[in-house]
Amino acid sequence: MEKRTLGRTGIEIGALGLGTEYLNGMDARTCVDVLHRAVEAGINYFDVLFAFRDYRENMGRALGGIRHRCIVAGHIGCAETKGQYRRTRNVAECEELFEDLLIKLDTDYIDVLMIQFVDRDDDFERIMGPGGLYDLATKLRGQGKAKWIGMSIHNQRIALRAAELDCFDVIMFPHGILRDPFPVDELLGTCEAHGAGFVAMKPFGGGRLFRYADRIPVPPARLVGYPLLDPRVSCVLPGVKNVEQLEEAIEGIERPVDRPAADEMAATLFDAAMGSCLYCNHCLPCPEEINIGEILRLLDTSEERGPNDEIADAY
């Protein structure tokens, strides 16, 4: 596995990391098998984002015996209500949930403490203001419970603000072939100039890339490394549901598509990305307790494959 430096942290991480969003809801055995196979393949950067109890417990089981070989990015800023994702900026709640994360993962520290999902100016200012989540992050770092601080962002303007402050070690931002040719050069240059490692999330566009397999001449999983064509990207984080999907991502890294071919495919896929739901569920919680991302995913699947009883029942 190719190794790259994660910005000013100086640590070497595999160019392929692993997002664990799609392991939420999977059984413990699947989680253990995926993470252990990932480490065996040279993957060492893992993003752990949810506050759900079962998810955290499964991540703890999966890290058992391999924690010392892993760089774990853990998030503050999210909680759950009746089983649904919920964003929170309540400092006391976030600190309590962070302590729970350490317990569930059976670890004394998190390598990269991520402040999750910051996409608005007022939210950014609240987080960075006195007594906000950034102060909590620096407190936890001072206590030795975190080594570095990062921020997860979907808005490029906010990402530029964060990178320019010189106080974030890692910026996590969506970047993949479905988002190009959107301009990310300025953001990558700013991260490099200010020493922030750039972690590319959602390289498959929340899985949507696989819906356009007929438009490109290679299996979609081979395009997982598209962001890595730029050396300023520290690593790319696909999400997987099982070992089979992980193997596809590993093969995609081992058999990269060259730049001219990738750029041609990016142009072909440009229209497909516009206005797409990535099923991230950052719009939750819904007051009617509707799982919006899952509903839209089922609808898209039905339109792609044709309706069937299983999809209809789930919908």
PDB file of C-alpha atoms in Angstrom:
ATOM      1  CA  MET A   1       0.000   0.000   0.000  1.00  0.00           C
ATOM      2  CA  GLU A   2       1.368   3.409  -0.985  1.00  0.00           C
ATOM      3  CA  LYS A   3       1.946   5.640   2.039  1.00  0.00           C
ATOM      4  CA  ARG A   4       1.416   9.395   2.162  1.00  0.00           C
ATOM      5  CA  THR A   5       2.083  12.020   4.828  1.00  0.00           C
ATOM      6  CA  LEU A   6      -0.920  13.437   6.680  1.00  0.00           C
ATOM      7  CA  GLY A   7      -0.015  17.121   6.588  1.00  0.00           C
ATOM      8  CA  ARG A   8       1.818  18.633   9.532  1.00  0.00           C
ATOM      9  CA  THR A   9       1.161  15.555  11.677  1.00  0.00           C
ATOM     10  CA  GLY A  10       4.077  13.918   9.890  1.00  0.00           C
ATOM     11  CA  ILE A  11       2.512  10.477  10.209  1.00  0.00           C
ATOM     12  CA  GLU A  12       2.482   8.090   7.270  1.00  0.00           C
ATOM     13  CA  ILE A  13      -0.898   6.673   6.351  1.00  0.00           C
ATOM     14  CA  GLY A  14      -2.054   4.351   3.619  1.00  0.00           C
ATOM     15  CA  ALA A  15      -3.249   6.195   0.518  1.00  0.00           C
ATOM     16  CA  LEU A  16      -6.423   4.149   0.907  1.00  0.00           C
ATOM     17  CA  GLY A  17      -8.186   4.665   4.226  1.00  0.00           C
ATOM     18  CA  LEU A  18     -11.581   3.399   5.311  1.00  0.00           C
ATOM     19  CA  GLY A  19     -14.801   5.164   6.153  1.00  0.00           C
ATOM     20  CA  THR A  20     -17.032   3.093   8.421  1.00  0.00           C
ATOM     21  CA  GLU A  21     -20.400   4.764   7.783  1.00  0.00           C
ATOM     22  CA  TYR A  22     -21.735   1.767   5.859  1.00  0.00           C
ATOM     23  CA  LEU A  23     -20.710  -0.623   8.617  1.00  0.00           C
ATOM     24  CA  ASN A  24     -23.359   0.987  10.800  1.00  0.00           C
ATOM     25  CA  GLY A  25     -26.087  -1.626  11.143  1.00  0.00           C
ATOM     26  CA  MET A  26     -23.813  -4.503  10.147  1.00  0.00           C
ATOM     27  CA  ASP A  27     -23.118  -7.358  12.543  1.00  0.00           C
ATOM     28  CA  ALA A  28     -19.983  -7.465  14.685  1.00  0.00           C
ATOM     29  CA  ARG A  29     -18.423 -10.293  12.672  1.00  0.00           C
ATOM     30  CA  THR A  30     -18.610  -8.265   9.468  1.00  0.00           C
ATOM     31  CA  CYS A  31     -17.034  -5.242  11.164  1.00  0.00           C
ATOM     32  CA  VAL A  32     -14.204  -7.335  12.587  1.00  0.00           C
ATOM     33  CA  ASP A  33     -13.535  -9.045   9.261  1.00  0.00           C
ATOM     34  CA  VAL A  34     -13.495  -5.758   7.326  1.00  0.00           C
ATOM     35  CA  LEU A  35     -11.136  -3.873   9.648  1.00  0.00           C
ATOM     36  CA  HIS A  36      -8.755  -6.786  10.097  1.00  0.00           C
ATOM     37  CA  ARG A  37      -8.585  -7.422   6.353  1.00  0.00           C
ATOM     38  CA  ALA A  38      -7.998  -3.685   5.824  1.00  0.00           C
ATOM     39  CA  VAL A  39      -5.019  -3.658   8.190  1.00  0.00           C
ATOM     40  CA  GLU A  40      -3.662  -6.775   6.527  1.00  0.00           C
ATOM     41  CA  ALA A  41      -3.801  -4.915   3.183  1.00  0.00           C
ATOM     42  CA  GLY A  42      -1.870  -1.919   4.540  1.00  0.00           C
ATOM     43  CA  ILE A  43      -4.803   0.357   5.391  1.00  0.00           C
ATOM     44  CA  ASN A  44      -4.243   2.140   8.691  1.00  0.00           C
ATOM     45  CA  TYR A  45      -6.528   5.232   8.676  1.00  0.00           C
ATOM     46  CA  PHE A  46     -10.068   4.601   9.938  1.00  0.00           C
ATOM     47  CA  ASP A  47     -12.845   7.168  10.303  1.00  0.00           C
ATOM     48  CA  VAL A  48     -15.320   6.461  13.128  1.00  0.00           C
ATOM     49  CA  LEU A  49     -18.156   8.954  13.018  1.00  0.00           C
ATOM     50  CA  PHE A  50     -21.456   7.862  14.592  1.00  0.00           C
ATOM     51  CA  ALA A  51     -22.690   7.959  18.175  1.00  0.00           C
ATOM     52  CA  PHE A  52     -24.897   4.866  17.882  1.00  0.00           C
ATOM     53  CA  ARG A  53     -24.173   2.379  20.674  1.00  0.00           C
ATOM     54  CA  ASP A  54     -24.121  -0.824  18.596  1.00  0.00           C
ATOM     55  CA  TYR A  55     -21.974   0.803  15.930  1.00  0.00           C
ATOM     56  CA  ARG A  56     -19.406   1.988  18.467  1.00  0.00           C
ATOM     57  CA  GLU A  57     -19.346  -1.354  20.227  1.00  0.00           C
ATOM     58  CA  ASN A  58     -18.763  -3.137  16.924  1.00  0.00           C
ATOM     59  CA  MET A  59     -15.959  -0.727  16.053  1.00  0.00           C
ATOM     60  CA  GLY A  60     -14.413  -1.480  19.449  1.00  0.00           C
ATOM     61  CA  ARG A  61     -14.553  -5.206  18.768  1.00  0.00           C
ATOM     62  CA  ALA A  62     -13.112  -4.684  15.296  1.00  0.00           C
ATOM     63  CA  LEU A  63     -10.170  -2.668  16.645  1.00  0.00           C
ATOM     64  CA  GLY A  64      -9.403  -5.346  19.221  1.00  0.00           C
ATOM     65  CA  GLY A  65      -5.840  -6.528  18.765  1.00  0.00           C
ATOM     66  CA  ILE A  66      -5.067  -4.038  15.980  1.00  0.00           C
ATOM     67  CA  ARG A  67      -5.591  -0.631  17.657  1.00  0.00           C
ATOM     68  CA  HIS A  68      -1.817  -0.071  17.853  1.00  0.00           C
ATOM     69  CA  ARG A  69      -1.618  -0.397  14.070  1.00  0.00           C
ATOM     70  CA  CYS A  70      -4.411   2.094  13.375  1.00  0.00           C
ATOM     71  CA  ILE A  71      -4.821   5.834  13.050  1.00  0.00           C
ATOM     72  CA  VAL A  72      -8.369   6.444  14.292  1.00  0.00           C
ATOM     73  CA  ALA A  73     -10.292   9.580  13.410  1.00  0.00           C
ATOM     74  CA  GLY A  74     -13.155   9.984  15.894  1.00  0.00           C
ATOM     75  CA  HIS A  75     -15.882  12.612  15.651  1.00  0.00           C
ATOM     76  CA  ILE A  76     -17.532  15.089  17.957  1.00  0.00           C
ATOM     77  CA  GLY A  77     -20.565  17.099  16.936  1.00  0.00           C
ATOM     78  CA  CYS A  78     -23.008  14.272  16.332  1.00  0.00           C
ATOM     79  CA  ALA A  79     -25.440  12.427  18.556  1.00  0.00           C
ATOM     80  CA  GLU A  80     -28.580  10.338  18.078  1.00  0.00           C
ATOM     81  CA  THR A  81     -32.278  10.682  18.786  1.00  0.00           C
ATOM     82  CA  LYS A  82     -34.478   7.578  18.688  1.00  0.00           C
ATOM     83  CA  GLY A  83     -31.932   5.823  16.515  1.00  0.00           C
ATOM     84  CA  GLN A  84     -31.521   8.726  14.081  1.00  0.00           C
ATOM     85  CA  TYR A  85     -28.402  10.775  13.407  1.00  0.00           C
ATOM     86  CA  ARG A  86     -28.482  14.217  15.033  1.00  0.00           C
ATOM     87  CA  ARG A  87     -25.998  17.050  14.826  1.00  0.00           C
ATOM     88  CA  THR A  88     -25.171  18.709  18.150  1.00  0.00           C
ATOM     89  CA  ARG A  89     -23.052  21.664  19.186  1.00  0.00           C
ATOM     90  CA  ASN A  90     -23.740  21.235  22.889  1.00  0.00           C
ATOM     91  CA  VAL A  91     -20.256  21.103  24.388  1.00  0.00           C
ATOM     92  CA  ALA A  92     -21.207  19.106  27.488  1.00  0.00           C
ATOM     93  CA  GLU A  93     -23.067  16.532  25.399  1.00  0.00           C
ATOM     94  CA  CYS A  94     -20.174  16.262  22.946  1.00  0.00           C
ATOM     95  CA  GLU A  95     -17.651  15.762  25.745  1.00  0.00           C
ATOM     96  CA  GLU A  96     -19.814  13.035  27.289  1.00  0.00           C
ATOM     97  CA  LEU A  97     -20.178  11.300  23.926  1.00  0.00           C
ATOM     98  CA  PHE A  98     -16.422  11.555  23.328  1.00  0.00           C
ATOM     99  CA  GLU A  99     -15.694   9.871  26.658  1.00  0.00           C
ATOM    100  CA  ASP A 100     -18.188   7.174  25.649  1.00  0.00           C
ATOM    101  CA  LEU A 101     -16.305   6.737  22.362  1.00  0.00           C
ATOM    102  CA  LEU A 102     -13.061   6.077  24.237  1.00  0.00           C
ATOM    103  CA  ILE A 103     -14.822   3.487  26.382  1.00  0.00           C
ATOM    104  CA  LYS A 104     -16.542   1.769  23.464  1.00  0.00           C
ATOM    105  CA  LEU A 105     -13.322   1.625  21.435  1.00  0.00           C
ATOM    106  CA  ASP A 106     -11.354   0.498  24.505  1.00  0.00           C
ATOM    107  CA  THR A 107      -8.680   3.117  23.917  1.00  0.00           C
ATOM    108  CA  ASP A 108      -7.110   5.973  25.855  1.00  0.00           C
ATOM    109  CA  TYR A 109      -6.967   8.401  22.950  1.00  0.00           C
ATOM    110  CA  ILE A 110      -8.188   9.245  19.452  1.00  0.00           C
ATOM    111  CA  ASP A 111      -5.534  10.093  16.886  1.00  0.00           C
ATOM    112  CA  VAL A 112      -7.511  12.698  14.915  1.00  0.00           C
ATOM    113  CA  LEU A 113     -10.400  14.406  16.684  1.00  0.00           C
ATOM    114  CA  MET A 114     -12.791  15.521  13.938  1.00  0.00           C
ATOM    115  CA  ILE A 115     -15.406  18.244  14.406  1.00  0.00           C
ATOM    116  CA  GLN A 116     -18.206  16.918  12.258  1.00  0.00           C
ATOM    117  CA  PHE A 117     -20.220  18.462   9.441  1.00  0.00           C
ATOM    118  CA  VAL A 118     -19.516  22.195   9.463  1.00  0.00           C
ATOM    119  CA  ASP A 119     -21.095  23.793   6.385  1.00  0.00           C
ATOM    120  CA  ARG A 120     -22.452  27.195   7.459  1.00  0.00           C
ATOM    121  CA  ASP A 121     -20.715  30.410   8.487  1.00  0.00           C
ATOM    122  CA  ASP A 122     -22.780  30.821  11.650  1.00  0.00           C
ATOM    123  CA  ASP A 123     -22.052  27.239  12.678  1.00  0.00           C
ATOM    124  CA  PHE A 124     -18.337  27.681  11.979  1.00  0.00           C
ATOM    125  CA  GLU A 125     -18.239  30.845  14.072  1.00  0.00           C
ATOM    126  CA  ARG A 126     -20.080  29.172  16.941  1.00  0.00           C
ATOM    127  CA  ILE A 127     -17.659  26.249  16.895  1.00  0.00           C
ATOM    128  CA  MET A 128     -14.613  28.522  16.790  1.00  0.00           C
ATOM    129  CA  GLY A 129     -15.960  31.023  19.335  1.00  0.00           C
ATOM    130  CA  PRO A 130     -15.161  31.050  23.068  1.00  0.00           C
ATOM    131  CA  GLY A 131     -16.423  27.907  24.760  1.00  0.00           C
ATOM    132  CA  GLY A 132     -17.243  26.228  21.438  1.00  0.00           C
ATOM    133  CA  LEU A 133     -16.364  22.791  20.119  1.00  0.00           C
ATOM    134  CA  TYR A 134     -12.907  23.863  19.038  1.00  0.00           C
ATOM    135  CA  ASP A 135     -12.104  24.810  22.630  1.00  0.00           C
ATOM    136  CA  LEU A 136     -13.355  21.372  23.680  1.00  0.00           C
ATOM    137  CA  ALA A 137     -11.125  19.743  21.085  1.00  0.00           C
ATOM    138  CA  THR A 138      -8.054  21.627  22.303  1.00  0.00           C
ATOM    139  CA  LYS A 139      -8.935  20.704  25.899  1.00  0.00           C
ATOM    140  CA  LEU A 140      -9.121  17.009  24.999  1.00  0.00           C
ATOM    141  CA  ARG A 141      -5.849  17.279  23.115  1.00  0.00           C
ATOM    142  CA  GLY A 142      -4.257  18.919  26.137  1.00  0.00           C
ATOM    143  CA  GLN A 143      -5.454  15.998  28.272  1.00  0.00           C
ATOM    144  CA  GLY A 144      -3.753  13.550  25.912  1.00  0.00           C
ATOM    145  CA  LYS A 145      -7.085  12.143  24.720  1.00  0.00           C
ATOM    146  CA  ALA A 146      -6.511  13.341  21.164  1.00  0.00           C
ATOM    147  CA  LYS A 147      -3.348  13.967  19.172  1.00  0.00           C
ATOM    148  CA  TRP A 148      -4.572  16.162  16.320  1.00  0.00           C
ATOM    149  CA  ILE A 149      -7.666  18.158  15.407  1.00  0.00           C
ATOM    150  CA  GLY A 150      -9.582  18.085  12.149  1.00  0.00           C
ATOM    151  CA  MET A 151     -12.846  19.240  10.635  1.00  0.00           C
ATOM    152  CA  SER A 152     -15.313  17.491   8.329  1.00  0.00           C
ATOM    153  CA  ILE A 153     -16.778  19.905   5.773  1.00  0.00           C
ATOM    154  CA  HIS A 154     -18.908  19.779   2.598  1.00  0.00           C
ATOM    155  CA  ASN A 155     -18.801  23.494   1.747  1.00  0.00           C
ATOM    156  CA  GLN A 156     -15.596  24.557  -0.002  1.00  0.00           C
ATOM    157  CA  ARG A 157     -15.770  28.151   1.243  1.00  0.00           C
ATOM    158  CA  ILE A 158     -15.955  26.945   4.852  1.00  0.00           C
ATOM    159  CA  ALA A 159     -13.149  24.472   4.174  1.00  0.00           C
ATOM    160  CA  LEU A 160     -10.950  27.319   2.958  1.00  0.00           C
ATOM    161  CA  ARG A 161     -11.712  29.313   6.116  1.00  0.00           C
ATOM    162  CA  ALA A 162     -10.756  26.347   8.283  1.00  0.00           C
ATOM    163  CA  ALA A 163      -7.536  25.615   6.403  1.00  0.00           C
ATOM    164  CA  GLU A 164      -6.403  29.237   6.506  1.00  0.00           C
ATOM    165  CA  LEU A 165      -6.630  29.379  10.311  1.00  0.00           C
ATOM    166  CA  ASP A 166      -3.565  27.141  10.748  1.00  0.00           C
ATOM    167  CA  CYS A 167      -5.252  25.375  13.661  1.00  0.00           C
ATOM    168  CA  PHE A 168      -6.613  22.293  11.894  1.00  0.00           C
ATOM    169  CA  ASP A 169      -4.291  19.405  11.205  1.00  0.00           C
ATOM    170  CA  VAL A 170      -6.747  17.615   8.918  1.00  0.00           C
ATOM    171  CA  ILE A 171      -9.482  18.792   6.558  1.00  0.00           C
ATOM    172  CA  MET A 172     -11.921  16.131   5.381  1.00  0.00           C
ATOM    173  CA  PHE A 173     -13.845  17.076   2.249  1.00  0.00           C
ATOM    174  CA  PRO A 174     -15.825  15.225  -0.467  1.00  0.00           C
ATOM    175  CA  HIS A 175     -13.657  14.608  -3.520  1.00  0.00           C
ATOM    176  CA  GLY A 176     -14.087  11.997  -6.192  1.00  0.00           C
ATOM    177  CA  ILE A 177     -14.712  11.541  -9.871  1.00  0.00           C
ATOM    178  CA  LEU A 178     -18.419  12.368  -9.520  1.00  0.00           C
ATOM    179  CA  ARG A 179     -17.557  15.790  -8.076  1.00  0.00           C
ATOM    180  CA  ASP A 180     -15.075  16.721 -10.754  1.00  0.00           C
ATOM    181  CA  PRO A 181     -14.458  18.816 -12.712  1.00  0.00           C
ATOM    182  CA  PHE A 182     -15.564  20.939  -9.747  1.00  0.00           C
ATOM    183  CA  PRO A 183     -12.549  23.092  -8.788  1.00  0.00           C
ATOM    184  CA  VAL A 184     -10.756  21.747  -5.716  1.00  0.00           C
ATOM    185  CA  ASP A 185      -7.325  23.034  -6.673  1.00  0.00           C
ATOM    186  CA  GLU A 186      -7.595  26.162  -4.509  1.00  0.00           C
ATOM    187  CA  LEU A 187      -8.624  24.130  -1.465  1.00  0.00           C
ATOM    188  CA  LEU A 188      -5.838  21.594  -1.965  1.00  0.00           C
ATOM    189  CA  GLY A 189      -3.308  24.387  -2.396  1.00  0.00           C
ATOM    190  CA  THR A 190      -4.519  26.148   0.748  1.00  0.00           C
ATOM    191  CA  CYS A 191      -4.338  22.937   2.792  1.00  0.00           C
ATOM    192  CA  GLU A 192      -0.801  22.303   1.550  1.00  0.00           C
ATOM    193  CA  ALA A 193       0.306  25.890   2.255  1.00  0.00           C
ATOM    194  CA  HIS A 194      -1.047  25.766   5.815  1.00  0.00           C
ATOM    195  CA  GLY A 195       0.099  22.236   6.646  1.00  0.00           C
ATOM    196  CA  ALA A 196      -3.324  20.587   6.831  1.00  0.00           C
ATOM    197  CA  GLY A 197      -3.632  17.026   5.629  1.00  0.00           C
ATOM    198  CA  PHE A 198      -6.409  16.602   3.050  1.00  0.00           C
ATOM    199  CA  VAL A 199      -8.591  13.513   3.421  1.00  0.00           C
ATOM    200  CA  ALA A 200     -10.947  12.845   0.506  1.00  0.00           C
ATOM    201  CA  MET A 201     -14.282  11.404   1.592  1.00  0.00           C
ATOM    202  CA  LYS A 202     -17.145  10.080  -0.561  1.00  0.00           C
ATOM    203  CA  PRO A 203     -14.966   9.069  -3.543  1.00  0.00           C
ATOM    204  CA  PHE A 204     -17.915   7.056  -4.898  1.00  0.00           C
ATOM    205  CA  GLY A 205     -20.376   9.913  -4.361  1.00  0.00           C
ATOM    206  CA  GLY A 206     -22.154   8.106  -1.547  1.00  0.00           C
ATOM    207  CA  GLY A 207     -22.261   4.974  -3.708  1.00  0.00           C
ATOM    208  CA  ARG A 208     -23.961   6.786  -6.568  1.00  0.00           C
ATOM    209  CA  LEU A 209     -21.043   6.175  -8.931  1.00  0.00           C
ATOM    210  CA  PHE A 210     -22.052   2.523  -9.179  1.00  0.00           C
ATOM    211  CA  ARG A 211     -25.349   3.591 -10.759  1.00  0.00           C
ATOM    212  CA  TYR A 212     -23.455   4.914 -13.771  1.00  0.00           C
ATOM    213  CA  ALA A 213     -21.333   1.845 -14.529  1.00  0.00           C
ATOM    214  CA  ASP A 214     -22.733   1.719 -18.056  1.00  0.00           C
ATOM    215  CA  ARG A 215     -21.295   5.178 -18.831  1.00  0.00           C
ATOM    216  CA  ILE A 216     -17.669   4.301 -18.140  1.00  0.00           C
ATOM    217  CA  PRO A 217     -15.336   1.638 -19.567  1.00  0.00           C
ATOM    218  CA  VAL A 218     -13.997   0.358 -16.223  1.00  0.00           C
ATOM    219  CA  PRO A 219     -15.634  -1.035 -13.059  1.00  0.00           C
ATOM    220  CA  PRO A 220     -16.551   1.948 -10.831  1.00  0.00           C
ATOM    221  CA  ALA A 221     -14.467   0.623  -7.918  1.00  0.00           C
ATOM    222  CA  ARG A 222     -11.341   1.182 -10.018  1.00  0.00           C
ATOM    223  CA  LEU A 223     -11.985   4.930  -9.746  1.00  0.00           C
ATOM    224  CA  VAL A 224     -11.645   5.005  -5.959  1.00  0.00           C
ATOM    225  CA  GLY A 225      -8.146   6.406  -6.367  1.00  0.00           C
ATOM    226  CA  TYR A 226      -9.151   9.316  -8.590  1.00  0.00           C
ATOM    227  CA  PRO A 227      -8.452  11.911  -5.845  1.00  0.00           C
ATOM    228  CA  LEU A 228      -4.987  10.398  -5.355  1.00  0.00           C
ATOM    229  CA  LEU A 229      -3.965  11.537  -8.824  1.00  0.00           C
ATOM    230  CA  ASP A 230      -3.196  14.785  -6.993  1.00  0.00           C
ATOM    231  CA  PRO A 231      -0.234  14.261  -4.619  1.00  0.00           C
ATOM    232  CA  ARG A 232      -1.669  16.851  -2.210  1.00  0.00           C
ATOM    233  CA  VAL A 233      -4.386  14.385  -1.197  1.00  0.00           C
ATOM    234  CA  SER A 234      -3.239  12.465   1.878  1.00  0.00           C
ATOM    235  CA  CYS A 235      -5.699   9.596   1.561  1.00  0.00           C
ATOM    236  CA  VAL A 236      -9.067   8.633   0.158  1.00  0.00           C
ATOM    237  CA  LEU A 237     -11.849   7.172   2.332  1.00  0.00           C
ATOM    238  CA  PRO A 238     -14.367   4.896   0.625  1.00  0.00           C
ATOM    239  CA  GLY A 239     -17.132   3.292   2.629  1.00  0.00           C
ATOM    240  CA  VAL A 240     -17.760  -0.448   2.401  1.00  0.00           C
ATOM    241  CA  LYS A 241     -20.399  -2.829   3.759  1.00  0.00           C
ATOM    242  CA  ASN A 242     -18.399  -6.042   3.650  1.00  0.00           C
ATOM    243  CA  VAL A 243     -15.064  -7.633   2.818  1.00  0.00           C
ATOM    244  CA  GLU A 244     -16.037  -8.102  -0.831  1.00  0.00           C
ATOM    245  CA  GLN A 245     -16.530  -4.366  -1.316  1.00  0.00           C
ATOM    246  CA  LEU A 246     -13.273  -3.722   0.523  1.00  0.00           C
ATOM    247  CA  GLU A 247     -11.431  -6.054  -1.860  1.00  0.00           C
ATOM    248  CA  GLU A 248     -12.854  -4.113  -4.800  1.00  0.00           C
ATOM    249  CA  ALA A 249     -11.543  -0.856  -3.332  1.00  0.00           C
ATOM    250  CA  ILE A 250      -8.116  -2.388  -2.713  1.00  0.00           C
ATOM    251  CA  GLU A 251      -8.008  -3.621  -6.304  1.00  0.00           C
ATOM    252  CA  GLY A 252      -8.998  -0.136  -7.459  1.00  0.00           C
ATOM    253  CA  ILE A 253      -5.972   1.303  -5.681  1.00  0.00           C
ATOM    254  CA  GLU A 254      -3.673  -1.395  -7.036  1.00  0.00           C
ATOM    255  CA  ARG A 255      -4.931  -0.910 -10.615  1.00  0.00           C
ATOM    256  CA  PRO A 256      -5.335   2.866 -10.935  1.00  0.00           C
ATOM    257  CA  VAL A 257      -6.724   4.550 -14.030  1.00  0.00           C
ATOM    258  CA  ASP A 258      -4.322   7.002 -15.690  1.00  0.00           C
ATOM    259  CA  ARG A 259      -5.056  10.726 -15.583  1.00  0.00           C
ATOM    260  CA  PRO A 260      -6.191  11.297 -19.200  1.00  0.00           C
ATOM    261  CA  ALA A 261      -8.654   8.390 -19.066  1.00  0.00           C
ATOM    262  CA  ALA A 262      -9.896   9.422 -15.625  1.00  0.00           C
ATOM    263  CA  ASP A 263     -10.445  13.027 -16.696  1.00  0.00           C
ATOM    264  CA  GLU A 264     -12.388  11.866 -19.737  1.00  0.00           C
ATOM    265  CA  MET A 265     -14.625   9.753 -17.502  1.00  0.00           C
ATOM    266  CA  ALA A 266     -15.039  12.662 -15.078  1.00  0.00           C
ATOM    267  CA  ALA A 267     -16.368  14.819 -17.911  1.00  0.00           C
ATOM    268  CA  THR A 268     -18.772  12.046 -18.908  1.00  0.00           C
ATOM    269  CA  LEU A 269     -20.052  11.746 -15.340  1.00  0.00           C
ATOM    270  CA  PHE A 270     -20.274  15.477 -14.606  1.00  0.00           C
ATOM    271  CA  ASP A 271     -24.020  15.813 -15.178  1.00  0.00           C
ATOM    272  CA  ALA A 272     -24.738  12.686 -13.140  1.00  0.00           C
ATOM    273  CA  ALA A 273     -23.423  14.303  -9.961  1.00  0.00           C
ATOM    274  CA  MET A 274     -25.534  17.441 -10.081  1.00  0.00           C
ATOM    275  CA  GLY A 275     -28.265  17.611  -7.466  1.00  0.00           C
ATOM    276  CA  SER A 276     -27.657  14.090  -6.197  1.00  0.00           C
ATOM    277  CA  CYS A 277     -28.503  12.895  -2.707  1.00  0.00           C
ATOM    278  CA  LEU A 278     -25.484  11.140  -1.211  1.00  0.00           C
ATOM    279  CA  TYR A 279     -27.589   9.457   1.523  1.00  0.00           C
ATOM    280  CA  CYS A 280     -25.363  10.968   4.232  1.00  0.00           C
ATOM    281  CA  ASN A 281     -28.391  11.682   6.479  1.00  0.00           C
ATOM    282  CA  HIS A 282     -26.913  14.978   7.653  1.00  0.00           C
ATOM    283  CA  CYS A 283     -30.447  16.333   7.134  1.00  0.00           C
ATOM    284  CA  LEU A 284     -31.626  14.227  10.092  1.00  0.00           C
ATOM    285  CA  PRO A 285     -33.245  14.055  12.580  1.00  0.00           C
ATOM    286  CA  CYS A 286     -36.588  14.206  10.808  1.00  0.00           C
ATOM    287  CA  PRO A 287     -39.481  15.337  13.060  1.00  0.00           C
ATOM    288  CA  GLU A 288     -41.551  12.477  11.617  1.00  0.00           C
ATOM    289  CA  GLU A 289     -38.667  10.018  12.235  1.00  0.00           C
ATOM    290  CA  ILE A 290     -38.313   9.279   8.510  1.00  0.00           C
ATOM    291  CA  ASN A 291     -34.927   7.898   7.437  1.00  0.00           C
ATOM    292  CA  ILE A 292     -34.580  10.326   4.535  1.00  0.00           C
ATOM    293  CA  GLY A 293     -31.324   9.006   3.096  1.00  0.00           C
ATOM    294  CA  GLU A 294     -32.572   5.423   3.093  1.00  0.00           C
ATOM    295  CA  ILE A 295     -35.899   6.419   1.506  1.00  0.00           C
ATOM    296  CA  LEU A 296     -34.121   8.226  -1.328  1.00  0.00           C
ATOM    297  CA  ARG A 297     -31.671   5.357  -1.761  1.00  0.00           C
ATOM    298  CA  LEU A 298     -34.557   2.904  -2.124  1.00  0.00           C
ATOM    299  CA  LEU A 299     -36.268   5.204  -4.601  1.00  0.00           C
ATOM    300  CA  ASP A 300     -33.100   5.515  -6.685  1.00  0.00           C
ATOM    301  CA  THR A 301     -32.566   1.754  -6.577  1.00  0.00           C
ATOM    302  CA  SER A 302     -36.128   1.169  -7.748  1.00  0.00           C
ATOM    303  CA  GLU A 303     -35.680   3.586 -10.640  1.00  0.00           C
ATOM    304  CA  GLU A 304     -32.382   1.967 -11.586  1.00  0.00           C
ATOM    305  CA  ARG A 305     -33.323  -1.710 -11.330  1.00  0.00           C
ATOM    306  CA  GLY A 306     -37.074  -1.555 -11.631  1.00  0.00           C
ATOM    307  CA  PRO A 307     -39.498  -1.995  -8.731  1.00  0.00           C
ATOM    308  CA  ASN A 308     -39.749  -5.261  -6.841  1.00  0.00           C
ATOM    309  CA  ASP A 309     -41.549  -6.446  -3.733  1.00  0.00           C
ATOM    310  CA  GLU A 310     -38.452  -6.310  -1.499  1.00  0.00           C
ATOM    311  CA  ILE A 311     -37.688  -2.677  -2.337  1.00  0.00           C
ATOM    312  CA  ALA A 312     -41.367  -1.732  -2.128  1.00  0.00           C
ATOM    313  CA  ASP A 313     -41.742  -3.316   1.318  1.00  0.00           C
ATOM    314  CA  ALA A 314     -38.604  -1.573   2.604  1.00  0.00           C
ATOM    315  CA  TYR A 315     -39.791   1.749   1.182  1.00  0.00           C
TER     316      TYR A 315
END
